[in-house]
Amino acid sequence: MTSMLKILLKNGTGRYATRLYPAEAREPFAKNRADLSFDPGCCRLCKTCSRKCPTGAIEVDKENRTWKRDVFSCVFCGDCIEACPKSCLSFVARPPLPQKHHQQAVVYATVPERSKK
Amino acid sequence: MGMMKHLMVRSRRRSLWMMHFCLGGCNGCSIEIMAALTPMYDLERFGILNTGNPKHTDVLLVGGSVNHRNRRTLKNLIDQIPAPRLIVAVGTCALTGGIFNEAYNIIGGANRVVDVDVYVPGCPPKPEAVIDGILSGLDKFEQ
Amino acid sequence: MTVSVIPVGPQHPVFLEPFQLKLVVEDEVVSEALPRFGYVHRGLEALVVSKDFRQMTRVAERICGICSAIHGMTYCRAIEKLLGITPPPRAQMLRLVWSELHRMHSHLLWLGLFAEAMGFESLFMQIFRIRETVMDILEQTTGNRVIISVNVIGGVRRDLDAEGADGIRRALKKVAGDLERIRPVLVDDYSVRKRTEEKGILAKERAYELGAVGPVLRASGISQDIRRTGYGAYGELDFEPVVESGGDCQARCKVRYRELFQSMDLIRSGLDRLSDGEIQTKSKEKPEGEILVRSEQPRGEVVYYIRADGSKHLQRLRIRTPTFANMAALMDLLPGLDLADVPLVTLSLDPCIACTER
Ligand code: SF4
Ligand code: SF4
Ligand code: SF4
């Protein structure tokens, strides 16, 4: 009986355990796999990322030079990051924000034309 | 009168009861929902209390994708929850079916069956994201 | 005497996941139990036709969130055997460290839910508070809290630096202290003992006959642990399976509690023996052949059967999960119980429906 009481008393008098989340957000760990960032500047539209993705979240369109990722399908596994030969993709430590509509979920980028060397 | 109404809206925002229901996912999301309820993140700070009874529920957290069997169960549960209700889909599975989308028994995300109010992406989302998701949907209780 | 049928589930406050137990009750005593499954069934073994064998690693990790690292590791081990490659020693050891951390988080989760099933809310909260230390260290070293996705075919994808290793050691010290403090509550507390002792006794012979696995079997006095076969890096470390003889809920609780300390020992000695070097062996081959691989999960023995024909897609993947094996034991335990004990005894076997149904 008293054993739990001891723990509770210690909790009651000790340091506050709760993270006061929205008021004080903790710094995310540097290596967090929370979201992806895409750098359109270096992409060669080679489609490797879209082939390796286990959920089919990435769509690359060579004609229109677009690169799309459906955030709602992505499982943040990082296979595309490892696959990209140009290292255009990287992890971001902050998670994506909750959204209220299903259609907003696409990260869309147009890859700029590069000058031929 | 305005004062009374203001007070009512405020108190309604701060006294919600929630229930979580795990569908056909890996239950990683329900673990994170549990974690959001326990001392480190503590949803009770916002007056959100865990309950097991749909009739007492204001906020339903759905984790996991809908399959041919639990579709009926989910529909049943939703019908028992009195309006206004907030339905939060937690995790990629509940959004689109995620990695299981192509499996034969999966219909898709929770929005195939119910009207989802807030979508929380992540596989699984961190408890912080779950809290964010619930808080961002609270406006629904202000009318 | 009145006979009635009580459906428990699919949505029930005690169970995290949807499954249904139809209990035939005579007065207050259960006379028959009929389980009903399918609420979590996804059919992911059939996904091999649409996903190639590397992508299937991500699917295998998502069979069950609670033992995801070990599912991923077992799948990778199976494919590695088919490809004929061995991961470098450092990768093997890192796999061990992360899977034992996963075991700890699973057992702590179970202890918490068990306390909640007893109605001991403050203990539940306390255990989940301890568990956050483990979750934090998982997040710090791998980037995600539950699905850590470190296993790839041929090794691991994240390295552990000295800082991470120190972090793990510090976290373990903290967890060990906290766990030591709740020991008297779990083992000696009057109300806990009243609630768990002599409840749901699974005799040694019966457990063996029903093919129970993991902590359930060990709580019934049979010393069986697949880690002792020495797969991966487990062969280098020395440990004995944790065995209790009671066979009741209390014994199952003790087994899991002591396994937490065993996992900590394994992690510590694993970190001490961590060798330098590569963390991945690369291979461009495609798997071919048939294989059966076993590992020890937090809940017991998992068996992976894979058949591949040398193409990108596997032909067949079949997984026998420990919770599925324990369901027979559960159905044997329930008849004869008081209705009030049903949630507790069901939980004491640690049912994980996502694993059971896949
Ligand atoms: S992180 Fe994984 S799921 Fe997401 S886009 Fe990349 S490969 Fe696809
Ligand atoms: S992001 Fe990388 S892998 Fe994907 S198309 Fe661009 S260059 Fe290729
Ligand atoms: S979103 Fe990810 S963690 Fe959540 S249930 Fe689905 S597979 Fe599991």
XYZ file of C-alpha atoms and ligand atoms in Angstrom:
642
model
C 0.000 0.000 0.000
C 2.558 2.559 1.092
C 4.959 1.767 -1.724
C 2.885 3.530 -4.362
C 2.215 6.388 -1.968
C 5.927 6.988 -1.667
C 6.294 7.259 -5.428
C 3.306 9.556 -5.672
C 4.664 11.817 -2.943
C 7.975 11.972 -4.715
C 6.238 12.851 -7.977
C 4.172 15.469 -6.233
C 7.128 17.228 -4.708
C 9.696 16.637 -7.431
C 10.320 18.231 -10.768
C 7.422 18.729 -13.130
C 7.428 15.813 -15.577
C 5.051 17.111 -18.203
C 6.338 18.820 -21.308
C 4.165 21.869 -21.564
C 3.827 21.305 -25.238
C 2.277 24.063 -27.182
C 3.519 26.648 -24.677
C 7.092 25.424 -24.611
C 8.003 23.336 -27.613
C 11.150 21.318 -27.163
C 13.825 21.450 -29.784
C 13.420 18.434 -32.082
C 16.372 16.079 -32.212
C 18.707 16.858 -35.061
C 18.312 13.460 -36.693
C 14.527 13.338 -36.604
C 12.766 11.754 -39.509
C 9.781 14.006 -39.379
C 9.387 15.530 -42.820
C 11.183 15.748 -46.134
C 12.544 18.743 -47.908
C 13.114 18.819 -51.632
C 15.527 21.018 -53.475
C 14.239 21.512 -57.014
C 17.495 23.089 -58.115
C 19.504 19.901 -58.278
C 16.857 17.415 -59.383
C 17.486 15.653 -62.692
C 13.987 14.150 -62.899
C 15.495 10.679 -63.036
C 12.513 9.098 -61.210
C 14.685 6.931 -58.972
C 12.947 8.281 -55.889
C 9.515 7.519 -57.245
C 10.550 3.964 -58.174
C 11.991 3.245 -54.734
C 9.162 4.731 -52.719
C 7.181 1.933 -51.049
C 3.935 3.893 -50.995
C 4.028 5.509 -54.406
C 3.899 8.927 -52.829
C 6.237 10.599 -55.297
C 5.235 11.417 -58.840
C 7.764 12.773 -61.273
C 6.653 14.181 -64.568
C 9.439 14.608 -67.048
C 7.471 16.484 -69.694
C 6.093 19.171 -67.454
C 9.172 19.144 -65.224
C 7.213 18.707 -62.024
C 7.968 16.753 -58.878
C 5.124 15.926 -56.517
C 4.996 14.265 -53.135
C 1.777 13.359 -51.432
C 2.421 14.090 -47.760
C -0.639 12.077 -46.799
C 0.715 8.918 -48.426
C 4.327 9.278 -47.355
C 5.393 7.143 -44.421
C 8.642 9.056 -43.805
C 10.797 6.016 -44.304
C 13.627 7.794 -46.099
C 14.094 5.296 -48.907
C 13.836 8.096 -51.462
C 16.530 10.071 -49.657
C 18.939 7.178 -49.870
C 18.038 6.486 -53.473
C 18.415 9.961 -54.932
C 21.681 10.085 -56.857
C 21.861 13.876 -56.572
C 20.976 14.098 -52.860
C 18.162 16.538 -53.506
C 16.101 15.199 -50.658
C 16.765 15.469 -46.957
C 14.989 15.052 -43.669
C 13.549 17.975 -41.771
C 13.326 17.670 -38.012
C 9.974 19.394 -37.646
C 6.867 17.361 -38.429
C 4.331 18.518 -41.019
C 1.408 20.461 -39.638
C -2.058 18.968 -39.209
C -4.373 19.946 -42.016
C -8.080 20.319 -42.378
C -8.516 19.385 -46.001
C -7.431 16.378 -47.893
C -6.411 18.206 -51.051
C -3.737 20.384 -49.469
C -1.524 17.449 -48.995
C 0.725 17.672 -52.004
C 4.181 19.167 -52.025
C 4.577 20.434 -55.513
C 7.646 21.741 -57.182
C 8.576 22.732 -60.671
C 12.083 21.823 -61.545
C 13.845 24.685 -63.293
C 15.279 24.162 -66.722
C 19.020 23.878 -66.560
C 21.349 25.244 -69.162
C 23.037 22.585 -71.254
C 26.719 22.339 -70.683
C -25.900 37.439 -22.301
C -22.818 37.878 -24.411
C -20.763 37.205 -21.336
C -22.655 33.997 -20.624
C -22.178 32.810 -24.167
C -18.505 33.596 -24.074
C -18.163 31.647 -20.849
C -20.044 28.719 -22.319
C -17.902 28.561 -25.408
C -14.759 28.738 -23.324
C -15.861 26.023 -20.990
C -16.948 23.806 -23.797
C -13.540 24.087 -25.378
C -11.908 23.094 -22.136
C -14.007 20.085 -21.197
C -13.917 17.620 -24.036
C -13.914 13.883 -23.699
C -12.078 11.838 -26.213
C -12.019 8.281 -27.390
C -9.543 6.574 -29.617
C -10.307 3.805 -32.006
C -7.638 1.860 -33.777
C -8.480 0.394 -37.155
C -6.394 -1.655 -39.504
C -3.000 -0.144 -39.010
C 0.051 -1.283 -37.163
C -1.243 0.322 -33.935
C 1.854 2.486 -33.786
C -0.555 5.355 -33.940
C -2.623 4.180 -31.025
C 0.556 3.866 -28.972
C 1.319 7.476 -29.721
C -2.206 8.487 -28.795
C -1.725 6.673 -25.492
C 1.564 8.498 -25.043
C -0.186 11.795 -25.634
C -2.525 10.956 -22.764
C 0.142 10.057 -20.238
C 2.212 12.326 -17.990
C 4.834 13.504 -20.456
C 2.342 15.094 -22.843
C -0.828 14.942 -20.831
C -3.856 15.888 -22.881
C -5.730 16.380 -19.629
C -4.105 19.799 -19.373
C -6.593 20.873 -22.017
C -9.453 19.241 -20.198
C -9.446 16.299 -22.588
C -10.287 13.121 -20.781
C -10.033 9.613 -22.144
C -13.262 7.684 -22.167
C -14.313 4.348 -23.546
C -17.895 5.147 -24.279
C -18.883 6.630 -27.630
C -21.967 8.230 -26.125
C -19.797 10.436 -23.913
C -17.363 11.302 -26.636
C -16.693 14.668 -28.209
C -13.398 13.941 -29.908
C -12.718 10.716 -31.765
C -9.170 9.893 -32.704
C -8.960 7.372 -35.521
C -5.709 5.550 -36.187
C -5.272 3.071 -38.981
C -6.938 2.351 -42.263
C -10.431 1.143 -42.956
C -10.909 -2.431 -44.083
C -13.959 -4.335 -45.171
C -14.789 -5.511 -41.705
C -14.126 -2.562 -39.454
C -15.902 -0.190 -41.795
C -19.196 -1.113 -40.224
C -17.828 -0.846 -36.718
C -16.464 2.621 -37.374
C -19.736 3.758 -38.876
C -21.577 2.376 -35.889
C -19.324 4.188 -33.463
C -19.627 7.491 -35.287
C -23.391 7.236 -35.321
C -23.370 6.903 -31.561
C -21.297 10.017 -30.996
C -23.495 13.065 -30.416
C -22.863 16.218 -32.446
C -20.892 18.450 -32.372
C -18.064 16.021 -32.695
C -14.503 16.353 -33.813
C -12.970 13.518 -35.778
C -9.215 13.489 -36.046
C -7.456 11.045 -38.357
C -4.058 10.223 -36.917
C -1.303 8.798 -39.060
C -0.751 8.044 -42.697
C -2.916 4.933 -42.563
C -5.928 6.904 -41.453
C -5.298 9.533 -44.087
C -4.960 7.463 -47.229
C -4.228 3.893 -46.250
C -0.531 4.670 -46.432
C 1.729 1.763 -47.050
C -1.140 -0.737 -46.985
C -3.109 1.111 -49.605
C -2.721 -1.614 -52.212
C -3.551 -4.521 -49.915
C -6.637 -6.465 -50.845
C -8.521 -5.905 -47.634
C -7.974 -2.168 -47.324
C -10.516 0.324 -48.533
C -8.490 3.413 -47.768
C -8.321 6.177 -45.225
C -10.915 7.036 -42.621
C -12.344 9.734 -44.866
C -13.873 7.012 -47.004
C -16.358 6.327 -44.237
C -16.663 9.449 -42.108
C -16.145 13.168 -42.444
C -12.746 13.772 -40.975
C -12.137 17.224 -39.544
C -8.401 17.221 -38.988
C -5.702 15.155 -40.647
C -2.468 14.565 -38.757
C 0.270 13.271 -41.055
C 3.123 11.126 -39.802
C 3.883 7.461 -39.454
C 3.333 7.558 -36.538
C 2.870 11.242 -35.718
C 4.667 12.398 -32.605
C 2.456 13.006 -29.585
C 3.104 16.702 -30.078
C 1.532 16.447 -33.515
C -1.460 14.625 -32.035
C -1.916 17.457 -29.540
C -1.574 20.007 -32.336
C -4.150 18.155 -34.357
C -6.724 18.131 -31.596
C -6.125 21.733 -30.636
C -6.410 22.971 -34.184
C -9.835 21.395 -34.488
C -11.305 22.875 -31.338
C -12.863 25.791 -33.227
C -15.604 23.411 -34.153
C -16.958 23.597 -30.615
C -17.236 27.363 -30.664
C -20.470 27.708 -32.561
C -28.702 -20.278 -13.598
C -28.941 -17.845 -16.468
C -26.881 -18.161 -19.578
C -26.156 -15.066 -21.576
C -23.753 -14.016 -24.285
C -21.712 -10.902 -23.716
C -19.802 -9.375 -26.587
C -16.562 -7.723 -25.473
C -15.251 -5.421 -28.146
C -14.587 -4.555 -30.931
C -14.260 -1.260 -29.154
C -13.420 -1.775 -25.520
C -11.673 0.596 -23.137
C -9.137 -1.975 -21.962
C -8.016 -3.276 -25.336
C -5.998 -0.934 -27.439
C -7.137 -2.638 -30.567
C -10.367 -3.912 -32.023
C -11.137 -7.540 -31.604
C -14.189 -9.225 -30.333
C -14.633 -11.852 -27.694
C -18.036 -13.387 -27.389
C -18.305 -14.669 -23.866
C -20.925 -17.200 -22.935
C -21.569 -16.415 -19.304
C -23.325 -18.529 -16.730
C -24.154 -16.216 -13.873
C -20.828 -14.455 -13.528
C -18.602 -17.245 -14.740
C -17.410 -17.580 -18.315
C -18.208 -20.969 -19.772
C -17.117 -20.431 -23.320
C -15.221 -17.842 -25.275
C -15.447 -17.257 -28.988
C -13.021 -14.842 -30.570
C -13.881 -12.958 -33.696
C -11.128 -11.459 -35.812
C -10.686 -9.468 -38.937
C -10.931 -5.903 -37.735
C -7.258 -5.238 -38.336
C -6.647 -7.663 -41.165
C -4.872 -5.876 -43.995
C -3.633 -8.736 -46.108
C -0.089 -7.491 -46.131
C 1.472 -10.844 -46.903
C -0.105 -10.498 -50.326
C 1.567 -7.146 -50.841
C 4.617 -9.004 -52.144
C 3.019 -8.994 -55.565
C 3.007 -5.233 -55.841
C 6.045 -4.214 -53.806
C 9.571 -5.370 -54.462
C 11.631 -7.083 -51.814
C 13.378 -3.939 -50.621
C 10.146 -2.036 -50.225
C 8.724 -4.978 -48.304
C 11.159 -4.150 -45.504
C 9.094 -1.065 -44.805
C 5.926 -3.132 -44.853
C 7.392 -5.745 -42.517
C 8.236 -2.983 -40.063
C 4.654 -1.899 -40.091
C 3.125 -5.261 -39.271
C 2.986 -4.176 -35.696
C 4.131 -0.939 -34.163
C 5.155 -2.436 -30.857
C 7.755 -4.847 -32.185
C 8.497 -3.107 -35.448
C 12.298 -3.176 -35.173
C 12.329 -6.916 -34.655
C 9.908 -7.598 -37.506
C 12.129 -5.547 -39.775
C 15.234 -7.285 -38.541
C 13.774 -10.749 -39.064
C 12.675 -9.937 -42.568
C 16.087 -8.510 -43.415
C 17.804 -11.561 -41.948
C 15.706 -13.834 -44.116
C 16.495 -11.921 -47.296
C 20.179 -11.669 -46.350
C 20.327 -15.428 -46.004
C 18.775 -15.868 -49.414
C 21.232 -13.412 -50.917
C 24.101 -15.069 -49.113
C 25.412 -11.925 -47.467
C 26.217 -11.264 -43.820
C 25.883 -7.820 -42.321
C 29.082 -6.441 -40.769
C 29.534 -7.089 -37.031
C 28.874 -3.500 -36.112
C 25.525 -3.572 -37.892
C 24.604 -6.811 -36.141
C 25.381 -5.306 -32.763
C 23.448 -2.136 -33.526
C 20.481 -4.246 -34.535
C 20.713 -5.998 -31.205
C 20.822 -2.706 -29.310
C 17.831 -1.285 -31.096
C 15.772 -4.430 -30.924
C 16.398 -4.718 -27.206
C 15.392 -1.083 -26.755
C 12.257 -1.962 -28.649
C 11.681 -4.915 -26.373
C 11.952 -2.595 -23.404
C 9.432 -0.182 -24.822
C 7.075 -3.028 -25.581
C 7.342 -4.536 -22.113
C 6.888 -1.156 -20.467
C 3.831 -0.542 -22.585
C 2.503 -3.897 -21.546
C 3.188 -3.271 -17.855
C 1.353 0.023 -18.127
C -1.677 -1.450 -19.833
C -1.675 -4.306 -17.363
C -1.794 -1.817 -14.501
C -4.646 -0.061 -16.222
C -6.511 -3.337 -16.648
C -6.156 -3.853 -12.908
C -7.684 -0.450 -12.395
C -4.463 0.962 -10.997
C -4.455 4.246 -12.865
C -1.578 5.919 -11.046
C 0.738 2.978 -11.655
C -0.195 3.073 -15.337
C 0.750 6.726 -15.507
C 3.975 6.111 -13.617
C 5.042 3.323 -15.969
C 4.265 5.376 -19.027
C 6.339 8.142 -17.549
C 9.269 5.757 -17.279
C 8.633 4.564 -20.804
C 9.079 8.033 -22.237
C 12.772 7.838 -21.349
C 13.107 4.841 -23.658
C 11.056 6.528 -26.359
C 13.230 9.618 -26.159
C 16.400 7.666 -26.597
C 14.892 5.838 -29.561
C 13.924 9.158 -31.067
C 17.319 10.647 -30.439
C 19.269 7.784 -31.974
C 16.995 6.734 -34.829
C 14.813 9.701 -35.603
C 11.406 8.270 -34.880
C 9.723 7.076 -31.757
C 7.875 3.942 -32.760
C 8.628 2.834 -36.310
C 12.366 3.304 -36.154
C 13.093 2.031 -39.686
C 16.775 1.356 -39.105
C 16.961 -2.047 -40.734
C 17.832 -2.319 -44.376
C 18.835 -5.409 -46.276
C 22.513 -5.875 -45.540
C 22.748 -3.985 -42.288
C 21.449 -0.835 -40.654
C 21.088 2.610 -42.112
C 21.913 4.764 -39.109
C 25.137 4.713 -37.227
C 25.389 5.247 -33.515
C 27.938 7.828 -32.475
C 29.645 7.988 -29.092
C 27.190 10.597 -27.923
C 24.257 8.364 -28.794
C 25.818 5.428 -26.982
C 26.364 7.561 -23.892
C 22.811 8.769 -24.159
C 21.577 5.184 -24.179
C 23.704 4.301 -21.156
C 22.418 7.287 -19.230
C 18.825 6.541 -20.168
C 19.215 2.926 -19.073
C 20.575 4.004 -15.716
C 17.596 6.255 -15.208
C 15.104 3.604 -16.290
C 16.732 1.020 -14.038
C 16.432 3.335 -11.034
C 12.813 4.166 -11.785
C 11.916 0.516 -12.330
C 13.579 -0.507 -9.086
C 11.317 1.973 -7.351
C 8.108 0.475 -8.711
C 9.192 -3.070 -7.963
C 7.538 -3.189 -4.529
C 4.285 -2.003 -6.081
C 4.242 -4.667 -8.750
C 5.431 -7.529 -6.609
C 4.391 -6.880 -3.029
C 1.437 -4.542 -3.106
C -1.571 -6.139 -1.438
C -4.172 -5.084 -3.972
C -1.983 -5.957 -6.957
C -1.324 -9.388 -5.546
C -4.975 -9.959 -4.795
C -5.796 -9.053 -8.362
C -3.128 -11.061 -10.150
C -2.193 -14.094 -8.088
C -3.814 -17.396 -9.013
C -5.603 -15.722 -11.897
C -5.540 -17.433 -15.248
C -3.193 -20.265 -14.402
C -1.596 -21.939 -17.382
C 0.038 -25.169 -16.260
C 3.415 -26.158 -17.628
C 2.222 -29.160 -19.622
C -0.812 -27.337 -20.941
C 1.300 -24.378 -22.087
C 3.560 -26.757 -23.950
C 0.664 -28.626 -25.516
C -1.051 -25.463 -26.690
C 2.134 -24.190 -28.231
C 2.345 -21.008 -26.213
C 5.449 -18.923 -26.850
C 7.489 -16.190 -25.298
C 6.895 -14.754 -21.839
C 3.690 -16.757 -21.487
C 5.583 -20.000 -21.885
C 8.441 -18.840 -19.694
C 6.006 -17.808 -16.969
C 4.743 -21.378 -16.970
C 8.185 -22.696 -16.210
C 9.539 -23.687 -19.587
C 12.839 -22.164 -20.495
C 12.612 -21.310 -24.156
C 14.064 -18.274 -25.824
C 14.881 -18.092 -29.511
C 17.606 -15.550 -28.795
C 19.531 -18.454 -27.300
C 19.946 -19.913 -30.780
C 22.432 -17.118 -31.246
C 21.147 -15.379 -34.337
C 22.663 -12.050 -35.235
C 24.889 -10.787 -32.483
C 23.092 -12.664 -29.723
C 25.594 -15.479 -30.001
C 28.354 -13.274 -28.637
C 26.474 -12.361 -25.492
C 25.772 -14.576 -22.584
C 22.375 -14.665 -20.973
C 19.827 -17.014 -19.496
C 16.107 -16.935 -20.269
C 13.968 -15.501 -17.502
C 11.775 -18.236 -16.110
C 9.026 -18.164 -13.488
C 7.049 -21.131 -12.347
C 3.664 -19.738 -11.270
C 1.904 -19.662 -14.620
C -0.529 -17.019 -13.376
C -0.843 -13.323 -14.183
C 1.622 -12.441 -11.454
C 4.245 -14.752 -12.947
C 3.755 -13.279 -16.402
C 4.135 -9.827 -14.951
C 7.338 -10.840 -13.166
C 8.798 -12.419 -16.289
C 8.314 -9.258 -18.250
C 9.564 -7.100 -15.429
C 12.751 -9.127 -15.118
C 13.200 -9.233 -18.878
C 13.416 -5.481 -18.808
C 16.546 -5.777 -16.704
C 17.855 -8.541 -18.924
C 17.402 -6.318 -21.966
C 19.278 -3.549 -20.220
C 22.175 -5.901 -19.503
C 22.200 -7.012 -23.128
C 22.211 -3.436 -24.380
C 25.026 -2.458 -22.045
C 27.259 -5.344 -23.006
C 26.297 -4.848 -26.634
C 27.409 -1.234 -26.488
C 30.670 -2.248 -24.824
C 31.441 -4.713 -27.578
C 30.489 -2.428 -30.410
C 33.268 -2.778 -32.971
C 34.223 -0.146 -35.488
C 33.648 -0.533 -39.162
C 31.048 -0.653 -41.850
C 27.346 -0.753 -41.136
C 26.069 -2.092 -44.426
C 26.930 -4.838 -46.867
C 25.619 -3.936 -50.264
C 24.345 -6.490 -52.721
C 22.857 -6.157 -56.158
C 21.553 -9.723 -56.351
C 17.944 -10.798 -56.254
C 16.842 -13.344 -53.669
C 16.191 -16.886 -54.769
C 15.158 -19.963 -52.857
C 13.163 -20.850 -49.800
C 13.868 -19.971 -46.222
C 12.495 -20.103 -42.703
C 13.808 -17.694 -40.101
C 12.924 -17.363 -36.440
C 13.519 -14.621 -33.906
C 12.396 -13.749 -30.439
C 9.984 -10.882 -30.219
C 8.796 -9.225 -27.045
C 5.851 -11.594 -27.257
C 7.679 -14.717 -28.320
C 8.835 -16.545 -31.352
C 8.115 -15.153 -34.790
C 8.591 -17.291 -37.891
C 9.109 -15.882 -41.359
C 8.798 -18.100 -44.383
C 9.893 -16.676 -47.702
C 9.933 -18.170 -51.152
C 11.600 -16.256 -53.932
C 12.316 -17.053 -57.540
C 15.122 -14.664 -58.350
C 12.939 -11.831 -59.562
C 12.303 -8.461 -57.962
C 9.133 -9.605 -56.270
C 8.993 -12.398 -53.743
C 6.707 -15.274 -54.513
C 5.379 -15.875 -51.070
C 5.768 -14.393 -47.631
C 4.233 -16.070 -44.650
C 4.552 -14.875 -41.089
C 3.590 -16.772 -37.977
C 3.411 -14.249 -35.194
C 3.717 -15.031 -31.476
C 0.364 -13.541 -30.531
C -1.338 -15.845 -32.977
C 0.289 -18.814 -31.271
C -0.814 -17.543 -27.881
C -4.453 -17.198 -28.902
C -4.972 -20.930 -28.345
C -3.714 -20.530 -24.801
C -6.045 -17.593 -24.268
C -9.070 -19.551 -25.408
C -8.052 -22.271 -23.002
C -7.696 -19.852 -20.095
C -10.941 -17.946 -20.365
C -13.540 -20.639 -19.553
C -14.016 -20.833 -15.820
C -12.965 -17.262 -15.095
C -14.987 -14.610 -13.375
C -16.238 -12.030 -15.815
C -14.343 -9.326 -13.948
C -11.034 -11.060 -14.573
C -11.462 -11.469 -18.315
C -9.828 -8.181 -19.391
C -6.921 -8.735 -17.027
C -6.207 -12.300 -18.090
C -6.602 -11.431 -21.768
C -4.144 -8.607 -21.353
C -1.715 -10.734 -19.416
C -1.049 -12.693 -22.614
C -0.265 -9.416 -24.358
C -2.571 -9.768 -27.327
C -1.451 -7.653 -30.229
C -4.167 -7.825 -32.818
C -2.180 -6.098 -35.522
C 0.331 -8.958 -35.325
C -2.292 -11.655 -35.041
C -4.175 -10.676 -38.138
C -1.494 -8.954 -40.184
S 9.977 8.982 -47.255
Fe 9.439 6.937 -47.984
S 7.225 7.016 -48.305
Fe 7.916 9.126 -48.150
S 8.235 9.762 -50.239
Fe 10.226 9.010 -49.474
S 10.287 6.840 -50.053
Fe 8.167 7.517 -50.268
S 14.689 13.876 -56.473
Fe 16.573 12.750 -56.948
S 15.875 10.667 -57.405
Fe 14.077 11.993 -57.504
S 13.914 12.544 -59.653
Fe 15.096 14.176 -58.656
S 17.227 13.574 -58.926
Fe 16.004 11.748 -59.357
S 0.341 5.394 -39.923
Fe 2.206 4.175 -39.647
S 2.380 3.989 -37.415
Fe 0.287 4.641 -37.822
S -0.888 2.746 -37.923
Fe -0.261 3.231 -40.016
S 1.651 2.118 -40.347
Fe 1.275 2.186 -38.144
